[in-house]
XYZ file of C-alpha atoms in Angstrom:
526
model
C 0.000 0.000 0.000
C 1.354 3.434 -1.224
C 0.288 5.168 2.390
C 0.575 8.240 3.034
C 1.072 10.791 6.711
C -2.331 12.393 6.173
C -4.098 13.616 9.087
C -8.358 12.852 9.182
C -9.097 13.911 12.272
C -11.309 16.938 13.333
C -9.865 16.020 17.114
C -6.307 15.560 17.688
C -5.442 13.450 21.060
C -2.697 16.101 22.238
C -0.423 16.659 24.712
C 1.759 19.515 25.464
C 5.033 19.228 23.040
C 8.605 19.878 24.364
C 9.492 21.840 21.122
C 8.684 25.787 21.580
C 8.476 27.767 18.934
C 10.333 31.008 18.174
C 8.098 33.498 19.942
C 10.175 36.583 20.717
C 8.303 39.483 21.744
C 8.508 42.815 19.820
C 9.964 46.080 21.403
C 10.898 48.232 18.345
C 9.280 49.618 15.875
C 6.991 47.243 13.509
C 9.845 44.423 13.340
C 6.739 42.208 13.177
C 6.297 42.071 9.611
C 9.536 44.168 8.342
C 11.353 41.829 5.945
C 10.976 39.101 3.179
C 10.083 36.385 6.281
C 6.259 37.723 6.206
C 5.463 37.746 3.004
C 7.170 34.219 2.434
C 5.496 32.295 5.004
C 1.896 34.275 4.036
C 3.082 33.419 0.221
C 3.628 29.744 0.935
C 0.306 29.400 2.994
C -1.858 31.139 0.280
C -0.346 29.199 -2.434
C -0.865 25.784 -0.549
C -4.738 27.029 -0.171
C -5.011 27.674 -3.582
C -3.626 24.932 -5.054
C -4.683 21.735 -2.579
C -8.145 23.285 -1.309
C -10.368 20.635 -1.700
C -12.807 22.986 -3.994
C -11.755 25.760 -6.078
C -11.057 29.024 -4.257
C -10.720 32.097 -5.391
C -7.151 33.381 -3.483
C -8.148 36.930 -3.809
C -11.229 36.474 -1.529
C -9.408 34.187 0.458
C -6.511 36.530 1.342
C -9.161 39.580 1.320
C -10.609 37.505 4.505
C -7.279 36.959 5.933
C -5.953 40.733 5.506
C -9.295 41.641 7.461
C -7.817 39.583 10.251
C -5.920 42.343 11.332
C -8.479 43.697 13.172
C -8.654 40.704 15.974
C -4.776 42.273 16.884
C -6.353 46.138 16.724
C -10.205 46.596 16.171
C -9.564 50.241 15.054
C -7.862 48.790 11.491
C -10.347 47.719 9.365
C -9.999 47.111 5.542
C -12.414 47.897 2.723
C -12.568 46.722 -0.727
C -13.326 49.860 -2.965
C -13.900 50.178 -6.365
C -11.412 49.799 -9.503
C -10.161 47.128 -7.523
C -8.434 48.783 -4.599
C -8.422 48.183 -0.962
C -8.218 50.621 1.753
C -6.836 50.437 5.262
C -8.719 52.590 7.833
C -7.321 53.462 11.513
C -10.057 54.943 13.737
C -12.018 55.431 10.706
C -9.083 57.696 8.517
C -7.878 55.868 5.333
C -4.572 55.380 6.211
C -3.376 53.581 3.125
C -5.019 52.461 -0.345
C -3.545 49.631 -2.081
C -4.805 48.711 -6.034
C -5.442 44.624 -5.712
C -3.495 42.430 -7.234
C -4.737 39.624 -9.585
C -7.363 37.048 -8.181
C -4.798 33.711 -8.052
C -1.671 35.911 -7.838
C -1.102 33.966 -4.412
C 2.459 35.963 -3.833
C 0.961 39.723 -4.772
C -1.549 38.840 -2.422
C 0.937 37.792 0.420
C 3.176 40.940 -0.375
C -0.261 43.609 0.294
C -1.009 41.521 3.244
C 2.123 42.482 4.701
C 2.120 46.104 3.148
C -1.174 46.341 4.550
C 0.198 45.212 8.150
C 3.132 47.627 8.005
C 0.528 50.183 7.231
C -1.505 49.634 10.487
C 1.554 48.928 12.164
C 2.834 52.993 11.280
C -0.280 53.634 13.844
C -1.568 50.896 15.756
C 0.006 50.429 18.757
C -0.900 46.970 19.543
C -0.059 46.200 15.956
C 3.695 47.354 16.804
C 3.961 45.288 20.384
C 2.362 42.003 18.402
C 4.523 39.066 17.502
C 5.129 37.993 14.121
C 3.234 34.702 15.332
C 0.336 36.433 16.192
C 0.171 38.349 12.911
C 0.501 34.938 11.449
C -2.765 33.903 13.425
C -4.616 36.309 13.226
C -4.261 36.406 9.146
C -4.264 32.306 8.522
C -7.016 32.031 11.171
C -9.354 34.622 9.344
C -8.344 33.311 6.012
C -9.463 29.439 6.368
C -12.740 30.575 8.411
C -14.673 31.100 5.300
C -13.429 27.174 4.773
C -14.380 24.805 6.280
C -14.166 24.025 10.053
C -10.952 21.372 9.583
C -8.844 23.531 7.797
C -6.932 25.675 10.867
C -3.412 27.211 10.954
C -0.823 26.069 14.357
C 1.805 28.059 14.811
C 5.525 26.390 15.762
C 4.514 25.588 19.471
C 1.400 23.963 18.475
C 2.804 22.340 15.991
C 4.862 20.616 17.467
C 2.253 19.446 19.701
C 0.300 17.847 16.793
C 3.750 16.237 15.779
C 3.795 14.633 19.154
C 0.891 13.399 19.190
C 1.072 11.821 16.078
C 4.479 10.660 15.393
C 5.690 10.483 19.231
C 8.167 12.573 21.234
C 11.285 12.121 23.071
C 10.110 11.505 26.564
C 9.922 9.018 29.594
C 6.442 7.831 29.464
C 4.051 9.128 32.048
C 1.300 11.132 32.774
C 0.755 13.413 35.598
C -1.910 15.788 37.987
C -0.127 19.044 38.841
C -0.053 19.650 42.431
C 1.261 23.237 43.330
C 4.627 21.690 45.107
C 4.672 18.824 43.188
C 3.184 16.235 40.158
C 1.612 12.693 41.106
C 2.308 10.507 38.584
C -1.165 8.925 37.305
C 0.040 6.416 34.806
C 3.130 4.640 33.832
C 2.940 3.540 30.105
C 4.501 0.138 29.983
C 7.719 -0.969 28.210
C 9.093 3.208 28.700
C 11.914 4.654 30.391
C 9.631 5.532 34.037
C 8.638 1.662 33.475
C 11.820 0.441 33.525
C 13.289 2.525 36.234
C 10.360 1.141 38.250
C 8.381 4.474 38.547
C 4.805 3.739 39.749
C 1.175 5.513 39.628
C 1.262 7.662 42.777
C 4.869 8.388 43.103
C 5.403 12.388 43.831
C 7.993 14.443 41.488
C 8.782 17.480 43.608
C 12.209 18.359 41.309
C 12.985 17.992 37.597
C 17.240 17.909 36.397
C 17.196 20.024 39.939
C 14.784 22.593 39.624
C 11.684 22.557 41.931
C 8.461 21.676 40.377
C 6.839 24.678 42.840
C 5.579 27.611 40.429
C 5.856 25.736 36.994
C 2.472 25.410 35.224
C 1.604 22.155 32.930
C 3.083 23.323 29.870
C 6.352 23.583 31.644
C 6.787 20.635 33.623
C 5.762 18.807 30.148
C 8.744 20.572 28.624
C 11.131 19.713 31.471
C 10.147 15.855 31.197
C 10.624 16.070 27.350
C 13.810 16.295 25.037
C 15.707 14.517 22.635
C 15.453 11.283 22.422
C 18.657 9.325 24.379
C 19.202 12.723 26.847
C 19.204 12.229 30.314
C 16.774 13.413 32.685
C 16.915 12.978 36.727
C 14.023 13.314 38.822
C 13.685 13.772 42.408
C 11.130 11.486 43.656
C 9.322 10.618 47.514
C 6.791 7.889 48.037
C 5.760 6.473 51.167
C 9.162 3.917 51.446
C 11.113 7.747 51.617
C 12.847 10.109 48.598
C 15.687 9.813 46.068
C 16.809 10.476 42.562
C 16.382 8.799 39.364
C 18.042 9.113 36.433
C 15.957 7.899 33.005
C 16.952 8.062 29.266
C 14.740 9.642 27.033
C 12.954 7.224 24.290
C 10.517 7.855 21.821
C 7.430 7.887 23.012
C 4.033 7.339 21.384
C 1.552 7.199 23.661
C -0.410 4.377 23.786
C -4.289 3.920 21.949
C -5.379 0.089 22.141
C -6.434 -1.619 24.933
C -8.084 -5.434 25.411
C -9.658 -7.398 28.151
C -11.076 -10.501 27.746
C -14.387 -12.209 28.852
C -15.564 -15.544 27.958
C -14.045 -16.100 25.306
C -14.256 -12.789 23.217
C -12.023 -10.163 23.339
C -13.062 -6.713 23.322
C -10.229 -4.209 21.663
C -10.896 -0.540 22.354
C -9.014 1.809 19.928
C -9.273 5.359 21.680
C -7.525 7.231 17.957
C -5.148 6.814 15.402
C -1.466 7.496 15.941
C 1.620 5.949 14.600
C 1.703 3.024 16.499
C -1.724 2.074 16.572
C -2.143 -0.087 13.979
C 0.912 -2.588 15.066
C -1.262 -2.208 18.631
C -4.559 -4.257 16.759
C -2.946 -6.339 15.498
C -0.251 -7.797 18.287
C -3.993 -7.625 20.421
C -5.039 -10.105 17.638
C -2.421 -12.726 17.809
C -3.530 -12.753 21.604
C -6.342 -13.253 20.841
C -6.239 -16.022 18.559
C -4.886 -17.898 21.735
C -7.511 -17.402 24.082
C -9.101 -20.972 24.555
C -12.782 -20.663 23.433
C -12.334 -17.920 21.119
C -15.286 -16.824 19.792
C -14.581 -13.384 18.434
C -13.880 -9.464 18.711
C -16.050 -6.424 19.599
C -13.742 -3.197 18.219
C -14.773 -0.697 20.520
C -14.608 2.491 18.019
C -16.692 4.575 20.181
C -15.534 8.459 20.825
C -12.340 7.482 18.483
C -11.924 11.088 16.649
C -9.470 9.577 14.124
C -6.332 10.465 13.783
C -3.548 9.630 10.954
C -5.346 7.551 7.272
C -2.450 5.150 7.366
C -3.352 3.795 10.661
C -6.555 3.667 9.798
C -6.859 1.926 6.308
C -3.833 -0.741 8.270
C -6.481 -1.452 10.923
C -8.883 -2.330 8.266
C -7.006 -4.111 6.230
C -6.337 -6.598 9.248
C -9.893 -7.875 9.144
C -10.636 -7.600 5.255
C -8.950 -10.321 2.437
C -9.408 -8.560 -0.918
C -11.346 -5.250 -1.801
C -11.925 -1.886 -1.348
C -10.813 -0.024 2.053
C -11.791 3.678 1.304
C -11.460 5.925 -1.754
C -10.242 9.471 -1.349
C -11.217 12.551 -3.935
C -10.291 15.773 -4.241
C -9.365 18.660 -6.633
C -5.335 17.916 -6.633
C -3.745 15.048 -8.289
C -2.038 13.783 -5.320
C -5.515 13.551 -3.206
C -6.985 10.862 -5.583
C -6.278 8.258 -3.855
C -7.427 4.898 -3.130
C -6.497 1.912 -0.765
C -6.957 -1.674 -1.191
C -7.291 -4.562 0.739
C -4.282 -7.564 0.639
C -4.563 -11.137 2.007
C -2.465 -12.996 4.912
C -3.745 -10.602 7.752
C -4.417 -11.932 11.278
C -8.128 -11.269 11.557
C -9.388 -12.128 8.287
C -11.714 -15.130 9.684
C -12.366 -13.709 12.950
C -16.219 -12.838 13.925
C -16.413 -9.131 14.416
C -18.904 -6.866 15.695
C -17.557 -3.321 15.628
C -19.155 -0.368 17.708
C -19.682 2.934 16.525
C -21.507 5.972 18.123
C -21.495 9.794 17.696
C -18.307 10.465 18.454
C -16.698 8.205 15.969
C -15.180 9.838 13.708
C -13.057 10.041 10.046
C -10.078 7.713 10.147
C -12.867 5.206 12.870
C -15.365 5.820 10.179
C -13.231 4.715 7.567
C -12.719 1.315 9.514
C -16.090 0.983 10.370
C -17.564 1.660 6.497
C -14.718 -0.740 4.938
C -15.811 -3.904 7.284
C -19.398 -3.178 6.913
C -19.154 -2.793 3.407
C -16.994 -5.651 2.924
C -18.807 -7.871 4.889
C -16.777 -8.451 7.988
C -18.400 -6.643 10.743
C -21.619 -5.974 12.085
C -21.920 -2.417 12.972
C -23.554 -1.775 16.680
C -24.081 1.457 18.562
C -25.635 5.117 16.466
C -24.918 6.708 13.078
C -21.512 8.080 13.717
C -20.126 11.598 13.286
C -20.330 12.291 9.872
C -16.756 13.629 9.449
C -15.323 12.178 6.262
C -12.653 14.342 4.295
C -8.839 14.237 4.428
C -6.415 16.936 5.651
C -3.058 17.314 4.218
C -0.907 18.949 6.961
C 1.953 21.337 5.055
C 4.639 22.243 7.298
C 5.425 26.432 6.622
C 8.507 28.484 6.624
C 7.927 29.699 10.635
C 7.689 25.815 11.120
C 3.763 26.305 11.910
C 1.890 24.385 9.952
C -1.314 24.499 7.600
C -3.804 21.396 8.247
C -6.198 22.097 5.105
C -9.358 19.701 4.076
C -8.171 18.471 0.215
C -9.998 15.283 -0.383
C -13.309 13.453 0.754
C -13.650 9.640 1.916
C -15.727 7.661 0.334
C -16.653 3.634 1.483
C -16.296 1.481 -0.494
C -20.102 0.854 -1.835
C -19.182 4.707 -2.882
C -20.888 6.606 -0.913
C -19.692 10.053 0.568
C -18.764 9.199 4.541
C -18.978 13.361 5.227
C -21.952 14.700 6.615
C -23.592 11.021 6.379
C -21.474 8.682 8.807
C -21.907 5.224 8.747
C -25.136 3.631 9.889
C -25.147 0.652 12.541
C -26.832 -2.480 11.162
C -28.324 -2.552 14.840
C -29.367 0.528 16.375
C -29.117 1.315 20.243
C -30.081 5.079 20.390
C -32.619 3.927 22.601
C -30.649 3.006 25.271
C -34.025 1.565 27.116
C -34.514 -0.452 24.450
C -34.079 -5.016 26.064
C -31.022 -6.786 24.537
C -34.260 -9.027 23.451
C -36.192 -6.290 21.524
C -32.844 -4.920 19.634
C -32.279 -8.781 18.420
C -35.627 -9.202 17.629
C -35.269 -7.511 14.094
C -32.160 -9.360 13.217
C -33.865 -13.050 14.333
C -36.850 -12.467 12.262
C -35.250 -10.506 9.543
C -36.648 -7.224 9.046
C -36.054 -4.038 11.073
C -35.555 -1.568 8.209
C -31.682 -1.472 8.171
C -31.214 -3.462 5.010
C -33.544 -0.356 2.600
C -32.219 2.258 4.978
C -28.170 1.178 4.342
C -29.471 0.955 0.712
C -30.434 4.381 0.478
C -27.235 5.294 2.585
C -25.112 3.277 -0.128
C -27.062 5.253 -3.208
C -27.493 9.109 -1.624
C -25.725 11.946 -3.242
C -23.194 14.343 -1.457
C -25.296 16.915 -2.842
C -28.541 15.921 -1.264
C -28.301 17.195 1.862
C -32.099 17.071 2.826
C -32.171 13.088 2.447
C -28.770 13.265 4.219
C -30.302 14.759 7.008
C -33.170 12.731 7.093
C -31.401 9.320 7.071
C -29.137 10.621 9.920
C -32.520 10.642 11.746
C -33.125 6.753 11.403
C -30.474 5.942 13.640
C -29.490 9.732 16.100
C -25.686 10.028 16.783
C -25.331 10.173 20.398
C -22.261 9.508 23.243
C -22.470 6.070 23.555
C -18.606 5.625 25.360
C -20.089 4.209 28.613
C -23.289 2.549 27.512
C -23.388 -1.472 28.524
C -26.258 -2.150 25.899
C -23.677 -2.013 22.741
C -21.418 -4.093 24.296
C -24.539 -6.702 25.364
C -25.632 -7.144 21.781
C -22.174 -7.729 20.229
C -21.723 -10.339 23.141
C -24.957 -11.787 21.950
C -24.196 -11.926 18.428
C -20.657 -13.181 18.969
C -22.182 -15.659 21.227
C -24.649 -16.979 18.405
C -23.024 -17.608 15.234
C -26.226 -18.249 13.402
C -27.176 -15.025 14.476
C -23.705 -13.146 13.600
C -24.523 -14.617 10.035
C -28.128 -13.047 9.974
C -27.455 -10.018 11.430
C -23.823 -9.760 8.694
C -26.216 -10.526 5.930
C -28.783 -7.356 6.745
C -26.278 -5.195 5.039
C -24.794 -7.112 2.380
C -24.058 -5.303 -0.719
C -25.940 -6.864 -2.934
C -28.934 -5.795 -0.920
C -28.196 -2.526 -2.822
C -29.569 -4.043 -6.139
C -33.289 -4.040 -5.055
C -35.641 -1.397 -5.508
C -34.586 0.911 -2.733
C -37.542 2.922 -1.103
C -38.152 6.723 -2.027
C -37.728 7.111 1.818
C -36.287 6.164 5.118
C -38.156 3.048 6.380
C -38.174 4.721 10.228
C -35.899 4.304 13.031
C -34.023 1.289 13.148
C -35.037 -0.626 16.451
């Protein structure tokens, strides 16, 4: 599989980064947008917009909206679009500058009056003059992608390198902690790190970092202190209740952990919390496990609240579970966004019973998994329709080494349908959480229940059609189903019953597809 390090996810799991970003304040004069450094990075930005946007865009509205950003630093600049093509800029209501506008897709000219326009305000603004280049950087990218949509954001450097973190991993020793204002208490030791092997434990106190008391530093800075590059040397001064000492660790990479399993009679349930570089590897050493358990009857994946996280992950997860066939297909305006990602035999769970469970906080790179087993036939989907969030983000790192996450593709399962705005629909539906383990079964023993014309509609609707979207969404309501016991209940049912597994698998079947499919919803599922 040609994979690539796309990021789907409208949530990020994140954790404070050890890399900073150059934030220097300003004390002279407009420094903050003086030079060729401005105007490159707002260049670079504009151009990647233009070019990878996901729909066309016109850069000369886009940048318009960005140059109006100004404004959030100094609500006395405004900036007005006149006519013949110029723009003004207006402090305390007195045109301060007029500038004639450049070509529409000129993505450069644009940059270069954004920063003209900034020096401009800069000449009387106040706040404009003790601002950061950062901030003039946020301010403009943030204004710029809100006419967008709301996945396409701009991080500077320090939150950057947060999302790096979280994806990739970080040099660091492998806990988490609660801040305590003398000291932290560790709350978990991830296994196999440098805390594990040193024999740190949940509840041991930190009250000193390489030295320097932990009394006065805020989150942010205690994460930075635990962090750096990977093989340095950190020492922490630690008490329990046995008495106090130092400990010296090595830094590792650290990615912090997203799969967990337990185990009940025979079927093991395999919660996947998002999608980060090592998750994938996670499933599918759970598997083999698995496999072992005497009894073995199957797997519930536990997909609930899982926002997504990186494509790669997520097509690997699926491809665990499916033979041959379609995983997802992704389209967009640029060349490199057509994509689409295949299935290959010899995986570990290809002939495992699997019921998968979805609710309303699943989400892109979860959705992907969940539409490419249902659609494949080799899950049964349990739980409510899920999010709805179903386009790719391309993450472009910029010259300030921020970066530009921008939508530039949309998912699509493999029966072709659009996942954004849609989801995936559960072949059994627990919205009703009152609803008896015997009623929700009850549709799937006697072989009706709606879900087979409803998933054909869901297979056949139009990305355009946003009033049927809406109303199949209402056959099965997304809601926060992360603690619910029901979902679980029916998958141990079905995984209990493999005469049942087979009905309920066959409910959504593609072929179903080829009947007449109804004008309308058939109801809620029940």
């Amino acid at each position: 599989m040609d994979l690539h390090r796309w990021t789907v996810s409208g949530l990020f799991f994140l954790i404070a980064a050890f890399t900073p970003g150059s934030q220097a304040g300003v004390s002279s004069a407009d420094p903050t947008i003086n030079g060729p450094q401005t105007e490159r990075v707002l260049g670079y930005g504009l151009t990647v917009i233009r070019d990878r946007y996901v729909t066309p865009v016109v850069i000369g509205n886009v940048a318009f909206e960005g140059m109006r950003g100004i404004s959030v630093i100094d609500p006395t600049v405004t900036v007005e679009r006149r006519p013949h093509r110029h723009i003004a800029i207006h402090y305390r209501d007195e045109t301060i500058a007029d500038f004639p506008a450049p070509p529409d897709n000129d993505a450069d000219a644009w940059a270069a009056l954004i920063a003209r326009a900034g020096r401009a305000a800069a000449s009387h603004s106040s706040a404009l003059q003790a601002a950061t280049r950062e901030k003039f950087y946020e301010a403009v990218f943030d204004a710029a992608l809100s006419k967008l949509d709301i996945f396409s954001r701009y991080a500077g450097a320090r939150e950057a390198a947060e999302h790096q973190a979280a994806r990739n991993g970080f040099g660091g020793i492998g806990v988490r902690f609660e801040l305590h204002p003398d000291d932290i208490q560790l709350t978990e030791v991830m296994p196999g790190t440098p805390a594990a092997d040193v024999h740190l434990e949940t509840g041991d106190l930190v009250t000193a970092i390489d030295g320097a008391a932990i009394s006065g530093m805020d989150q942010d800075t205690v994460s930075q202190r635990l962090r750096g590059p990977i093989g340095s040397q950190v020492v922490l001064t630690v008490r329990r209740r046995t008495g106090a000492g130092q400990v010296a660790l090595k830094r590792s990479l650290i990615v912090p952990p997203t799969v967990a399993m337990t185990v009940k009679d025979g079927i093991a349930t395999i919660a996947v919390s998002s999608f980060n570089s090592k998750t994938a590897a996670s499933v599918e050493s759970e598997l083999r496990k698995a496999k072992g358990i005497p009894g073995f009857r199957g797997v519930i994946l536990d997909l609930r609240g899982n926002p997504g996280g990186l494509l790669d992950q997520g097509v690997a997860v699926a491809d665990l579970f499916v033979a041959r066939g379609l995983i997802v297909a992704a389209r967009g305006r640029h060349p490199d966004s057509v994509q689409s990602y295949d299935a290959h035999p010899g995986d570990i769970g290809e002939d495992m019973d699997v019921v998968t469970l979805v609710d309303g906080g699943t989400a892109s790179a979860a959705e992907i998994v969940a539409g490419a087993l249902q659609d494949n036939g080799r899950a049964i989907l349990v739980g409510t329709n899920s999010y709805g969030k179903g386009t790719v983000q391309t993450v472009k790192a910029l010259p300030n080494k921020g970066e530009l996450t921008l939508t530039w593709s949309r998912f699509h399962a493999p029966s072709g349908y659009a996942l954004h705005g849609l989801g995936v629909l559960p072949t059994i539906c627990t919205t009703d959480t009152r609803a008896s383990l015997s009623s929700l079964l009850t549709p799937v023993r006697e072989g009706h229940g709606g879900v087979t014309a409803n998933i054909a509609m869901w297979r056949t609707n139009s990305v355009d059609d946003q009033d049927e979207r809406r109303e199949l969404r209402s056959v099965c309501p997304s809601a926060q189903h992360t603690d619910t016991a029901i979902d679980a209940d029916v998958a141990r049912a079905l995984l209990s019953d493999h005469a049942l597994y087979l009905r309920a698998l066959a409910l959504t079947q593609q072929q179903s597809t080829a009947s007449s499919a109804p004008s309308r919803p058939s109801g809620r599922q029940h």
